[in-house]
Short mmCIF file of C-alpha atoms in Angstrom, two decimals:
data_model
loop_
_atom_site.label_atom_id
_atom_site.label_comp_id
_atom_site.label_asym_id
_atom_site.label_seq_id
_atom_site.Cartn_x
_atom_site.Cartn_y
_atom_site.Cartn_z
CA MET A 1 13.97 0.01 -20.78
CA PRO A 2 10.36 0.28 -21.72
CA LYS A 3 8.49 3.55 -20.87
CA PHE A 4 5.21 3.02 -18.74
CA ARG A 5 2.14 4.88 -19.02
CA ASN A 6 1.24 4.50 -15.34
CA GLU A 7 2.14 2.25 -12.24
CA ASP A 8 -0.42 -0.46 -12.94
CA GLU A 9 1.13 -1.02 -16.21
CA GLU A 10 4.75 -0.96 -15.02
CA ARG A 11 3.49 -3.43 -12.30
CA GLU A 12 2.17 -5.86 -14.78
CA PHE A 13 5.32 -5.68 -16.69
CA TRP A 14 7.63 -6.59 -13.91
CA ALA A 15 5.28 -9.35 -12.54
CA GLU A 16 5.92 -11.32 -15.72
CA ARG A 17 9.69 -10.59 -16.29
CA ASP A 18 13.21 -11.04 -14.64
CA SER A 19 14.78 -7.71 -13.64
CA THR A 20 18.10 -9.22 -14.51
CA GLU A 21 17.30 -9.22 -18.10
CA TYR A 22 17.18 -5.29 -17.85
CA LEU A 23 19.50 -4.23 -14.99
CA ASP A 24 22.95 -5.09 -13.81
CA TRP A 25 22.29 -5.53 -10.01
CA LYS A 26 25.84 -5.76 -9.29
CA LYS A 27 26.20 -2.06 -10.37
CA ALA A 28 23.24 -1.09 -8.33
CA GLU A 29 23.59 1.42 -5.51
CA ARG A 30 21.41 1.62 -2.23
CA VAL A 31 19.46 4.91 -2.05
CA ALA A 32 17.11 6.17 0.57
CA LEU A 33 13.67 7.21 -0.33
CA SER A 34 12.81 9.07 2.77
CA ASN A 35 9.86 11.14 1.05
CA LEU A 36 8.35 8.24 -0.78
CA LYS A 37 4.60 7.90 -0.21
CA PRO A 38 2.80 4.78 -1.16
CA SER A 39 0.21 5.01 -3.83
CA THR A 40 -3.27 5.26 -2.68
CA LYS A 41 -6.66 4.58 -4.22
CA THR A 42 -9.97 6.02 -3.21
CA ILE A 43 -12.63 3.55 -2.61
CA SER A 44 -16.18 3.58 -1.12
CA ALA A 45 -17.08 1.36 1.52
CA SER A 46 -20.46 0.91 3.41
CA LEU A 47 -20.21 0.30 7.06
CA PRO A 48 -22.91 -0.29 9.70
CA GLU A 49 -23.57 2.87 11.44
CA SER A 50 -22.96 1.56 14.81
CA LEU A 51 -19.33 0.31 13.63
CA LEU A 52 -18.55 3.90 12.29
CA GLU A 53 -20.01 5.56 15.34
CA THR A 54 -17.84 3.16 17.69
CA LEU A 55 -14.75 3.92 15.39
CA LYS A 56 -15.35 7.70 15.76
CA LEU A 57 -15.73 7.32 19.43
CA ILE A 58 -12.38 5.52 19.47
CA THR A 59 -10.73 8.27 17.44
CA ASN A 60 -12.07 10.85 19.74
CA LYS A 61 -10.43 9.38 22.61
CA ARG A 62 -7.15 9.20 20.66
CA ASP A 63 -7.62 12.58 19.08
CA VAL A 64 -7.11 11.32 15.54
CA PRO A 65 -9.27 11.49 12.55
CA TYR A 66 -11.17 8.33 11.94
CA GLN A 67 -10.15 7.55 8.24
CA PRO A 68 -6.40 7.18 9.20
CA LEU A 69 -7.04 5.02 12.27
CA LEU A 70 -9.37 2.91 9.96
CA LYS A 71 -6.30 2.53 7.56
CA ILE A 72 -4.22 1.62 10.61
CA PHE A 73 -6.71 -1.00 11.86
CA LEU A 74 -7.18 -2.56 8.36
CA ALA A 75 -3.34 -2.66 7.73
CA GLU A 76 -2.76 -4.44 11.11
CA ARG A 77 -5.40 -7.00 10.49
CA VAL A 78 -4.01 -7.78 7.04
CA ARG A 79 -0.63 -8.20 8.37
CA GLU A 80 -2.11 -10.40 10.82
CA GLU A 81 -4.02 -12.49 8.35
CA MET A 82 -0.75 -12.72 6.06
CA ARG A 83 1.24 -14.12 8.82
CA SER A 84 -1.08 -16.89 9.88
CA HIS A 85 -1.56 -18.08 6.30
#
């Protein structure tokens, strides 16, 4: 099994190969990764001020920070788009 410098390198490796060449899945055991958090990447996005202010109004009503709510809204929309295509 090769050693990877980072997740991107590993992701590229597995995208081009069949895992059965490296692993015997018949011997695999199921494990729970309850503390696993998805990798994140910081981005910069320019939003119209009115959209940001509206988002902040919604978050104030829900008593949550606007960035986590923005992630939720974005994830919901992406899932919706993926289902429709």
